[in-house]
Short mmCIF file of C-alpha atoms in Angstrom, two decimals:
data_model
loop_
_atom_site.label_atom_id
_atom_site.label_comp_id
_atom_site.label_asym_id
_atom_site.label_seq_id
_atom_site.Cartn_x
_atom_site.Cartn_y
_atom_site.Cartn_z
CA UNK A 1 28.64 -14.61 18.56
CA UNK A 2 29.34 -15.08 15.58
CA UNK A 3 30.23 -12.05 13.24
CA UNK A 4 28.07 -11.34 10.30
CA UNK A 5 30.22 -8.21 9.59
CA UNK A 6 31.38 -7.67 5.78
CA UNK A 7 33.11 -4.57 4.66
CA UNK A 8 31.07 -3.05 2.17
CA UNK A 9 28.11 -2.87 -0.72
CA UNK A 10 30.69 -4.46 -3.13
CA UNK A 11 31.28 -6.74 -0.98
CA UNK A 12 27.93 -8.14 -0.04
CA UNK A 13 26.68 -8.51 -3.25
CA UNK A 14 30.00 -9.23 -4.44
CA UNK A 15 28.44 -13.06 -5.34
CA UNK A 16 24.55 -12.23 -6.24
CA UNK A 17 24.58 -14.45 -9.92
CA UNK A 18 22.44 -13.60 -12.80
CA UNK A 19 19.00 -14.79 -12.68
CA UNK A 20 18.75 -14.63 -9.19
CA UNK A 21 15.31 -14.34 -7.16
CA UNK A 22 16.17 -10.94 -4.96
CA UNK A 23 13.59 -9.68 -2.35
CA UNK A 24 14.81 -5.51 -1.81
CA UNK A 25 12.88 -3.45 1.38
CA UNK A 26 10.87 -0.62 0.73
CA UNK A 27 8.08 1.49 0.72
CA UNK A 28 8.51 4.01 -2.19
CA UNK A 29 11.89 5.01 -1.82
CA UNK A 30 12.09 5.03 2.08
CA UNK A 31 13.54 2.00 3.29
CA UNK A 32 15.02 0.80 0.26
CA UNK A 33 18.87 -0.64 0.73
CA UNK A 34 20.75 1.74 -1.44
CA UNK A 35 24.24 1.73 -0.90
CA UNK A 36 23.12 -2.22 -2.17
CA UNK A 37 21.51 -1.15 -4.84
CA UNK A 38 24.59 1.44 -6.04
CA UNK A 39 26.91 -1.89 -5.40
CA UNK A 40 24.62 -4.33 -7.92
CA UNK A 41 25.18 -1.14 -10.39
CA UNK A 42 28.46 -2.39 -10.80
CA UNK A 43 28.04 -5.49 -10.88
CA UNK A 44 28.08 -7.10 -14.70
CA UNK A 45 24.49 -9.30 -14.37
CA UNK A 46 21.44 -9.91 -15.03
CA UNK A 47 18.39 -11.78 -15.53
CA UNK A 48 16.54 -11.17 -11.99
CA UNK A 49 13.86 -11.13 -10.32
CA UNK A 50 12.75 -8.52 -7.52
CA UNK A 51 10.48 -8.93 -5.10
CA UNK A 52 9.78 -5.67 -3.70
CA UNK A 53 6.79 -3.44 -3.14
CA UNK A 54 7.54 -0.86 -5.55
CA UNK A 55 10.05 -0.91 -8.45
CA UNK A 56 11.69 2.54 -7.32
CA UNK A 57 11.79 5.78 -9.77
CA UNK A 58 12.78 6.10 -13.12
CA UNK A 59 16.52 7.63 -11.27
CA UNK A 60 16.43 6.28 -7.89
CA UNK A 61 16.73 3.06 -6.24
CA UNK A 62 15.25 0.32 -8.23
CA UNK A 63 14.44 2.77 -11.48
CA UNK A 64 18.40 2.64 -11.86
CA UNK A 65 17.83 -0.97 -11.71
CA UNK A 66 15.82 -1.46 -14.85
CA UNK A 67 17.46 1.11 -16.61
CA UNK A 68 20.52 -1.12 -16.90
CA UNK A 69 18.23 -3.51 -17.93
CA UNK A 70 19.05 -5.78 -14.66
CA UNK A 71 16.10 -7.32 -14.00
CA UNK A 72 13.91 -9.84 -15.79
CA UNK A 73 10.93 -9.90 -13.39
CA UNK A 74 8.97 -7.38 -10.43
CA UNK A 75 6.53 -8.89 -8.44
CA UNK A 76 4.90 -5.99 -6.54
CA UNK A 77 1.47 -4.19 -5.22
CA UNK A 78 2.53 -1.34 -6.86
CA UNK A 79 4.34 0.23 -9.59
CA UNK A 80 3.60 3.96 -10.63
CA UNK A 81 5.85 6.35 -11.35
CA UNK A 82 8.23 5.22 -13.12
CA UNK A 83 8.59 5.62 -17.06
CA UNK A 84 11.65 3.57 -17.75
CA UNK A 85 9.85 0.56 -15.90
CA UNK A 86 6.17 1.60 -18.32
CA UNK A 87 8.43 1.59 -20.87
CA UNK A 88 9.30 -1.59 -20.44
CA UNK A 89 6.52 -3.36 -19.54
CA UNK A 90 4.93 -2.27 -22.65
CA UNK A 91 7.65 -3.26 -24.86
CA UNK A 92 7.45 -6.54 -23.49
CA UNK A 93 11.00 -6.49 -21.89
CA UNK A 94 9.57 -7.22 -18.57
CA UNK A 95 7.81 -9.31 -16.21
CA UNK A 96 5.41 -7.92 -14.00
CA UNK A 97 3.53 -10.27 -11.38
CA UNK A 98 0.88 -7.50 -9.74
CA UNK A 99 -0.08 -8.75 -6.10
CA UNK A 100 -2.05 -7.05 -2.93
CA UNK A 101 -0.49 -5.45 -0.60
CA UNK A 102 -1.13 -7.44 2.42
CA UNK A 103 -0.67 -10.73 0.10
CA UNK A 104 2.61 -9.94 -0.43
CA UNK A 105 3.70 -8.44 2.99
CA UNK A 106 2.19 -12.39 3.62
CA UNK A 107 4.00 -14.27 1.59
CA UNK A 108 7.30 -13.07 1.86
CA UNK A 109 6.38 -13.62 5.93
CA UNK A 110 5.61 -17.30 5.12
CA UNK A 111 8.34 -18.10 3.51
CA UNK A 112 10.47 -16.59 6.01
CA UNK A 113 8.36 -18.53 8.14
CA UNK A 114 8.31 -22.41 7.05
CA UNK A 115 4.44 -20.74 6.14
CA UNK A 116 3.91 -23.03 2.55
CA UNK A 117 0.05 -21.23 1.82
CA UNK A 118 -2.58 -19.80 3.23
CA UNK A 119 -5.79 -18.36 2.92
CA UNK A 120 -6.34 -14.71 2.70
CA UNK A 121 -9.40 -12.88 1.45
CA UNK A 122 -8.20 -10.57 -0.61
CA UNK A 123 -8.57 -10.56 -4.57
CA UNK A 124 -12.20 -13.08 -4.72
CA UNK A 125 -13.61 -12.84 -7.23
CA UNK A 126 -10.72 -10.56 -9.23
CA UNK A 127 -8.50 -11.40 -11.99
CA UNK A 128 -6.04 -12.10 -8.63
CA UNK A 129 -7.81 -15.09 -8.15
CA UNK A 130 -7.61 -16.82 -11.34
CA UNK A 131 -6.73 -20.26 -11.15
CA UNK A 132 -6.12 -20.69 -7.46
CA UNK A 133 -8.13 -22.65 -4.82
CA UNK A 134 -11.01 -20.97 -3.57
CA UNK A 135 -12.64 -21.95 0.04
CA UNK A 136 -15.48 -20.86 2.22
CA UNK A 137 -14.66 -20.81 5.72
CA UNK A 138 -17.66 -19.37 8.56
CA UNK A 139 -19.02 -18.39 5.47
CA UNK A 140 -16.93 -16.30 3.57
CA UNK A 141 -14.90 -17.18 0.56
CA UNK A 142 -10.72 -16.61 0.94
CA UNK A 143 -8.25 -17.79 -2.10
CA UNK A 144 -5.28 -20.05 -0.89
CA UNK A 145 -1.57 -17.80 -1.76
CA UNK A 146 1.80 -19.99 -1.76
CA UNK A 147 4.84 -18.54 0.35
CA UNK A 148 7.75 -16.37 -1.72
CA UNK A 149 11.40 -17.17 -0.91
CA UNK A 150 14.54 -15.44 -2.19
CA UNK A 151 18.54 -16.56 -2.85
CA UNK A 152 18.82 -13.39 -1.30
CA UNK A 153 17.42 -10.38 0.44
CA UNK A 154 18.57 -7.45 0.94
CA UNK A 155 17.55 -4.89 3.50
CA UNK A 156 18.19 -1.37 4.78
CA UNK A 157 18.10 -0.73 8.73
CA UNK A 158 18.21 1.80 10.86
CA UNK A 159 20.72 -0.01 13.62
CA UNK A 160 22.86 -3.03 13.59
CA UNK A 161 25.43 -4.73 15.33
CA UNK A 162 27.78 -6.91 14.47
CA UNK A 163 25.81 -10.30 14.98
CA UNK A 164 23.05 -8.74 12.33
CA UNK A 165 20.33 -7.47 14.72
CA UNK A 166 18.14 -5.46 13.57
CA UNK A 167 16.02 -2.28 15.05
CA UNK A 168 13.57 -0.32 11.77
CA UNK A 169 12.65 3.26 12.41
CA UNK A 170 9.40 5.19 11.37
CA UNK A 171 8.06 3.91 8.31
CA UNK A 172 11.77 2.63 7.26
CA UNK A 173 10.40 -0.83 8.84
CA UNK A 174 7.37 -1.82 6.04
CA UNK A 175 8.83 -5.04 4.03
CA UNK A 176 12.21 -5.12 5.36
CA UNK A 177 12.31 -7.71 8.27
CA UNK A 178 10.31 -9.90 6.65
CA UNK A 179 11.85 -10.32 3.95
CA UNK A 180 15.31 -10.89 6.09
CA UNK A 181 13.56 -14.68 7.55
CA UNK A 182 12.51 -14.77 3.30
CA UNK A 183 16.56 -15.16 1.98
CA UNK A 184 18.74 -17.77 1.89
CA UNK A 185 21.02 -15.16 2.51
CA UNK A 186 19.87 -12.01 3.92
CA UNK A 187 22.49 -8.87 3.96
CA UNK A 188 21.53 -5.76 5.67
CA UNK A 189 22.91 -2.01 5.67
CA UNK A 190 22.79 -0.12 8.35
CA UNK A 191 23.03 3.76 9.01
CA UNK A 192 24.70 3.45 11.99
CA UNK A 193 26.60 -0.63 12.92
CA UNK A 194 27.88 -1.72 17.00
CA UNK A 195 29.40 -4.05 18.24
CA UNK A 196 26.98 -6.99 19.50
CA UNK A 197 26.00 -5.77 23.20
CA UNK A 198 25.37 -2.60 21.97
CA UNK A 199 21.64 -2.84 21.34
CA UNK A 200 19.43 -2.73 24.24
CA UNK A 201 17.94 -6.92 23.12
CA UNK A 202 14.11 -5.30 24.55
CA UNK A 203 14.21 -3.23 20.78
CA UNK A 204 15.19 -5.40 18.22
CA UNK A 205 13.28 -5.35 15.45
CA UNK A 206 14.59 -7.98 13.21
CA UNK A 207 16.54 -11.11 15.46
CA UNK A 208 20.13 -11.54 14.05
CA UNK A 209 19.01 -15.40 13.41
CA UNK A 210 17.79 -13.85 9.36
CA UNK A 211 20.32 -11.99 8.95
CA UNK A 212 24.51 -12.99 6.50
CA UNK A 213 26.29 -10.22 6.32
CA UNK A 214 26.19 -7.04 7.60
CA UNK A 215 27.90 -3.78 6.82
CA UNK A 216 27.25 -0.08 7.83
CA UNK A 217 26.48 2.24 4.71
CA UNK A 218 27.02 5.22 4.06
CA UNK A 219 25.96 8.90 1.64
CA UNK A 220 22.33 7.87 2.84
CA UNK A 221 20.20 10.01 0.01
CA UNK A 222 16.41 9.05 1.00
CA UNK A 223 15.32 10.72 -1.82
CA UNK A 224 11.36 12.56 -0.81
CA UNK A 225 8.68 11.52 -3.69
CA UNK A 226 6.17 13.53 -2.07
CA UNK A 227 7.05 16.42 0.13
CA UNK A 228 3.97 17.89 1.62
CA UNK A 229 4.54 20.10 4.62
CA UNK A 230 1.78 21.52 6.64
CA UNK A 231 0.51 25.41 5.23
CA UNK B 1 -22.41 20.37 -7.26
CA UNK B 2 -20.37 19.15 -4.56
CA UNK B 3 -16.01 20.25 -5.05
CA UNK B 4 -13.51 17.66 -4.24
CA UNK B 5 -13.28 18.92 -0.05
CA UNK B 6 -16.94 19.28 0.57
CA UNK B 7 -17.11 15.30 -0.87
CA UNK B 8 -14.24 15.13 2.33
CA UNK B 9 -16.50 17.11 4.74
CA UNK B 10 -19.25 15.21 4.13
CA UNK B 11 -18.08 11.60 4.40
CA UNK B 12 -16.49 13.08 7.70
CA UNK B 13 -19.49 12.75 9.48
CA UNK B 14 -19.26 9.83 8.36
CA UNK B 15 -17.09 9.04 11.58
CA UNK B 16 -17.75 7.98 14.42
CA UNK B 17 -15.54 8.01 18.21
CA UNK B 18 -12.88 5.61 18.64
CA UNK B 19 -12.54 3.84 16.01
CA UNK B 20 -9.67 3.22 13.30
CA UNK B 21 -9.78 4.41 10.10
CA UNK B 22 -7.72 3.85 6.88
CA UNK B 23 -8.23 6.15 4.04
CA UNK B 24 -7.10 6.13 0.55
CA UNK B 25 -4.79 8.60 -1.60
CA UNK B 26 -6.92 11.50 -3.10
CA UNK B 27 -10.11 12.42 -1.98
CA UNK B 28 -9.85 10.14 1.34
CA UNK B 29 -6.87 12.22 2.42
CA UNK B 30 -8.85 15.11 2.65
CA UNK B 31 -11.57 13.19 4.76
CA UNK B 32 -8.89 13.85 8.11
CA UNK B 33 -9.37 17.76 7.82
CA UNK B 34 -12.46 17.61 8.53
CA UNK B 35 -12.80 14.76 11.37
CA UNK B 36 -14.76 17.14 14.46
CA UNK B 37 -12.00 17.58 17.13
CA UNK B 38 -14.46 16.20 19.89
CA UNK B 39 -13.90 13.21 18.00
CA UNK B 40 -11.03 9.94 19.14
CA UNK B 41 -10.14 8.36 15.62
CA UNK B 42 -6.82 6.81 15.44
CA UNK B 43 -5.23 7.34 10.91
CA UNK B 44 -3.90 3.85 9.84
CA UNK B 45 -1.71 3.47 6.99
CA UNK B 46 -0.50 0.93 5.56
CA UNK B 47 2.77 1.49 5.19
CA UNK B 48 3.19 0.79 8.75
CA UNK B 49 1.95 3.84 10.65
CA UNK B 50 -1.01 4.46 12.81
CA UNK B 51 -1.96 7.40 14.55
CA UNK B 52 -1.27 9.90 10.92
CA UNK B 53 -0.38 13.07 12.22
CA UNK B 54 -0.91 16.68 10.08
CA UNK B 55 2.33 17.01 7.22
CA UNK B 56 5.77 18.23 9.36
CA UNK B 57 6.58 21.52 8.70
CA UNK B 58 9.64 22.43 6.72
CA UNK B 59 11.85 21.71 9.85
CA UNK B 60 9.75 18.44 11.01
CA UNK B 61 10.42 16.39 7.53
CA UNK B 62 11.82 13.06 7.92
CA UNK B 63 12.36 10.71 4.82
CA UNK B 64 11.39 7.74 7.17
CA UNK B 65 8.40 8.58 7.80
CA UNK B 66 5.71 9.01 5.67
CA UNK B 67 2.07 7.66 4.51
CA UNK B 68 0.28 5.02 2.63
CA UNK B 69 0.44 7.76 -0.18
CA UNK B 70 4.59 7.64 -0.51
CA UNK B 71 3.87 12.25 1.51
CA UNK B 72 5.56 13.15 4.51
CA UNK B 73 3.83 13.02 7.36
CA UNK B 74 4.12 13.17 11.38
CA UNK B 75 2.50 10.83 14.31
CA UNK B 76 0.06 11.81 16.39
CA UNK B 77 0.55 11.04 20.09
CA UNK B 78 0.01 7.89 20.93
CA UNK B 79 1.21 6.39 17.64
CA UNK B 80 2.51 3.56 16.69
CA UNK B 81 5.19 1.58 14.22
CA UNK B 82 4.55 -1.83 12.38
CA UNK B 83 5.87 -3.93 9.27
CA UNK B 84 3.69 -4.40 6.26
CA UNK B 85 2.68 -8.02 7.11
CA UNK B 86 2.20 -6.63 11.00
CA UNK B 87 -0.18 -3.74 8.70
CA UNK B 88 -2.49 -5.99 7.10
CA UNK B 89 -2.88 -8.80 9.77
CA UNK B 90 -4.89 -5.72 10.84
CA UNK B 91 -6.71 -4.75 8.07
CA UNK B 92 -7.33 -8.14 7.02
CA UNK B 93 -7.86 -9.32 10.58
CA UNK B 94 -10.92 -6.65 11.02
CA UNK B 95 -9.45 -4.79 13.35
CA UNK B 96 -9.66 -1.76 11.01
CA UNK B 97 -13.33 -0.22 11.57
CA UNK B 98 -13.40 2.24 8.24
CA UNK B 99 -12.16 1.91 4.96
CA UNK B 100 -12.13 4.79 3.35
CA UNK B 101 -10.95 5.56 -1.01
CA UNK B 102 -11.50 6.09 -4.55
CA UNK B 103 -13.14 4.06 -7.25
CA UNK B 104 -13.04 4.25 -10.63
CA UNK B 105 -16.88 2.02 -11.56
CA UNK B 106 -18.83 0.83 -8.35
CA UNK B 107 -21.88 -1.44 -8.88
CA UNK B 108 -25.15 -1.89 -7.38
CA UNK B 109 -24.00 -4.73 -5.65
CA UNK B 110 -21.87 -3.39 -4.34
CA UNK B 111 -18.37 -4.24 -6.17
CA UNK B 112 -15.65 -1.97 -6.47
CA UNK B 113 -13.21 -1.47 -10.10
CA UNK B 114 -10.42 1.43 -8.66
CA UNK B 115 -7.07 -0.28 -10.00
CA UNK B 116 -6.72 -1.51 -13.53
CA UNK B 117 -7.56 0.30 -16.96
CA UNK B 118 -6.93 -2.94 -19.32
CA UNK B 119 -4.98 -1.71 -22.22
CA UNK B 120 -2.87 1.71 -19.80
CA UNK B 121 -0.72 1.59 -18.03
CA UNK B 122 -1.07 -1.06 -15.20
CA UNK B 123 0.09 0.64 -12.03
CA UNK B 124 -0.76 -2.06 -9.72
CA UNK B 125 -3.94 -2.52 -6.69
CA UNK B 126 -1.02 -1.70 -3.98
CA UNK B 127 -3.43 -2.72 -0.77
CA UNK B 128 -6.99 -1.70 -1.98
CA UNK B 129 -7.99 -6.04 -2.93
CA UNK B 130 -7.06 -6.33 1.09
CA UNK B 131 -8.23 -3.65 1.87
CA UNK B 132 -11.83 -3.84 0.58
CA UNK B 133 -11.96 -7.91 0.92
CA UNK B 134 -11.54 -6.79 4.78
CA UNK B 135 -13.16 -3.52 6.53
CA UNK B 136 -16.94 -3.83 7.69
CA UNK B 137 -17.38 -0.54 6.25
CA UNK B 138 -16.29 0.51 3.11
CA UNK B 139 -17.02 4.14 1.93
CA UNK B 140 -16.24 5.02 -1.58
CA UNK B 141 -15.01 9.21 -2.61
CA UNK B 142 -15.63 9.86 -6.10
CA UNK B 143 -17.35 11.76 -8.78
CA UNK B 144 -20.25 10.96 -10.00
CA UNK B 145 -19.32 10.98 -13.53
CA UNK B 146 -16.37 10.58 -15.66
CA UNK B 147 -14.42 12.94 -17.14
CA UNK B 148 -16.05 12.03 -20.42
CA UNK B 149 -19.16 12.38 -19.00
CA UNK B 150 -19.94 8.56 -18.39
CA UNK B 151 -22.18 7.08 -14.96
CA UNK B 152 -19.84 5.61 -12.30
CA UNK B 153 -22.65 4.29 -11.22
CA UNK B 154 -23.46 0.95 -12.82
CA UNK B 155 -25.57 -2.49 -13.31
CA UNK B 156 -22.04 -4.01 -13.49
CA UNK B 157 -18.23 -2.79 -13.50
CA UNK B 158 -16.83 -2.33 -16.68
CA UNK B 159 -13.45 -2.90 -15.33
CA UNK B 160 -11.54 -5.28 -13.58
CA UNK B 161 -12.02 -5.54 -10.11
CA UNK B 162 -11.09 -4.71 -6.92
CA UNK B 163 -13.14 -6.26 -4.12
CA UNK B 164 -16.80 -8.00 -4.71
CA UNK B 165 -20.27 -7.30 -2.81
CA UNK B 166 -17.72 -5.10 -0.63
CA UNK B 167 -19.05 -1.02 -1.24
CA UNK B 168 -21.78 0.37 1.63
CA UNK B 169 -22.44 3.41 0.62
CA UNK B 170 -20.92 6.52 -1.78
CA UNK B 171 -20.43 10.21 -1.76
CA UNK B 172 -20.03 12.01 -4.92
CA UNK B 173 -20.15 15.29 -6.02
CA UNK B 174 -23.75 14.76 -6.65
CA UNK B 175 -25.19 12.77 -3.28
CA UNK B 176 -25.08 9.97 -0.65
CA UNK B 177 -25.70 6.74 -1.97
CA UNK B 178 -25.78 3.77 0.68
CA UNK B 179 -25.27 0.03 -2.38
CA UNK B 180 -28.94 -1.64 -0.97
CA UNK B 181 -28.70 -5.37 0.63
CA UNK B 182 -31.07 -6.56 -3.02
CA UNK B 183 -28.77 -4.56 -5.30
CA UNK B 184 -29.51 -0.51 -6.11
CA UNK B 185 -28.31 2.54 -5.31
CA UNK B 186 -30.44 3.96 -2.74
CA UNK B 187 -30.46 7.76 -2.97
CA UNK B 188 -29.85 9.21 1.13
CA UNK B 189 -29.34 12.99 0.61
CA UNK B 190 -28.49 15.43 -2.92
CA UNK B 191 -25.91 18.19 -3.37
CA UNK B 192 -27.43 21.50 -2.75
CA UNK B 193 -29.45 22.23 -5.84
CA UNK B 194 -29.12 18.84 -7.20
CA UNK B 195 -32.24 17.72 -8.73
CA UNK B 196 -33.15 13.62 -8.84
CA UNK B 197 -33.96 13.99 -11.79
CA UNK B 198 -29.70 14.85 -12.80
CA UNK B 199 -28.85 12.13 -10.11
CA UNK B 200 -30.88 9.45 -11.77
CA UNK B 201 -29.80 10.52 -15.64
CA UNK B 202 -26.25 10.48 -14.19
CA UNK B 203 -26.81 6.82 -12.15
CA UNK B 204 -26.90 4.14 -15.35
CA UNK B 205 -27.33 1.61 -12.44
CA UNK B 206 -30.58 0.64 -10.19
CA UNK B 207 -31.91 4.17 -8.05
CA UNK B 208 -33.60 3.58 -5.76
CA UNK B 209 -35.38 6.66 -4.79
CA UNK B 210 -37.59 6.46 -1.09
CA UNK B 211 -40.20 9.57 -0.43
CA UNK B 212 -38.75 12.81 -0.19
CA UNK B 213 -33.91 13.09 -0.96
CA UNK B 214 -32.72 15.91 2.00
CA UNK B 215 -30.44 18.42 0.07
CA UNK B 216 -26.85 17.43 2.47
CA UNK B 217 -26.62 19.99 4.69
CA UNK B 218 -23.22 21.96 5.86
CA UNK B 219 -21.87 23.84 9.12
#
């Protein structure tokens, strides 16, 4: 068994250079790689392009990387709830590429699966379709979308083993499994890291083949954006 | 005029037994409160959950379990969890029967605009473009007019559109309307106390009135 373990987040992100293309798992603040984001903040790098469904909030998640001006471009589906993001965007300091959420998920999946492009109905007749090939299948129009790949993908799982196998919890799975496969180097941070052989193979969501580095994170805050309770 | 809860209550009558349903943010989320208990339906959340349960009590809160509006939720009995690619495979693959979402504008041929106001901050479309391009039945929940009093039911959308020719039905604070295959809004029901004339005056697109239009009934 190949051991993928690294010591901590600092070691895991130590060689990520400026201007690289990153993917980061998470939906809202659920399932984001908190430890790696903190470690990236300690690095003196900039010009990053980040593929992530959302852009965090002002003082948490990817919002922290934005505040430190480390990000050149975001590729996302929804970027509300972030005043610093808005300021940088309106000032032309930040580029943003907004992509329908299902198209984003499938482009990342395609990147990891070796499928260079696919047709989807999402966005036909909208500005998303501008400049893209449109083709009819069985009487309905679809547009051609390309794969997305990254230099590094950074994911967060619930449990993992030293072979890089991952298990996610709840809706913290979201984009993490596809991103794991679409990064040349996938860094996985997990809440609980065990020896290879201790996870049930029937329950693995992301097989270790996609993961190059893994470590057990600490001090997870798991901030809640919309705490909503039953009355 | 209907309250937001009454709009949700009226839309809940469109729900059929055995449906898989995606509810958007805002009024659509409220629809869940009015689906009759005798109907067995499954609510899909595009961030990776089939079978959304009620909001949690304080001690049930799990930050790893949210809906697409990022609210904390619980899981209903028999629910399933999955990744985002799988989630949109369900949606695009036609497995989700009904999508209920909000809108800024709807045109008389069923186009919907709900993701962008040029010149203002653009937050993104999230899953809306995938949803409206895929579901067979799309119901819009919205106010009939904007806050400034402009009709949101138009000959064509003025804002950047989210999807073309996809909206089947619209429930507003004034009326229930269907989008005609030939273009136009067919007035099906009036909110209690609201006249056909008022609805006509507040509908910028073509309004089709066929015979007597009944008032909505609320139990």
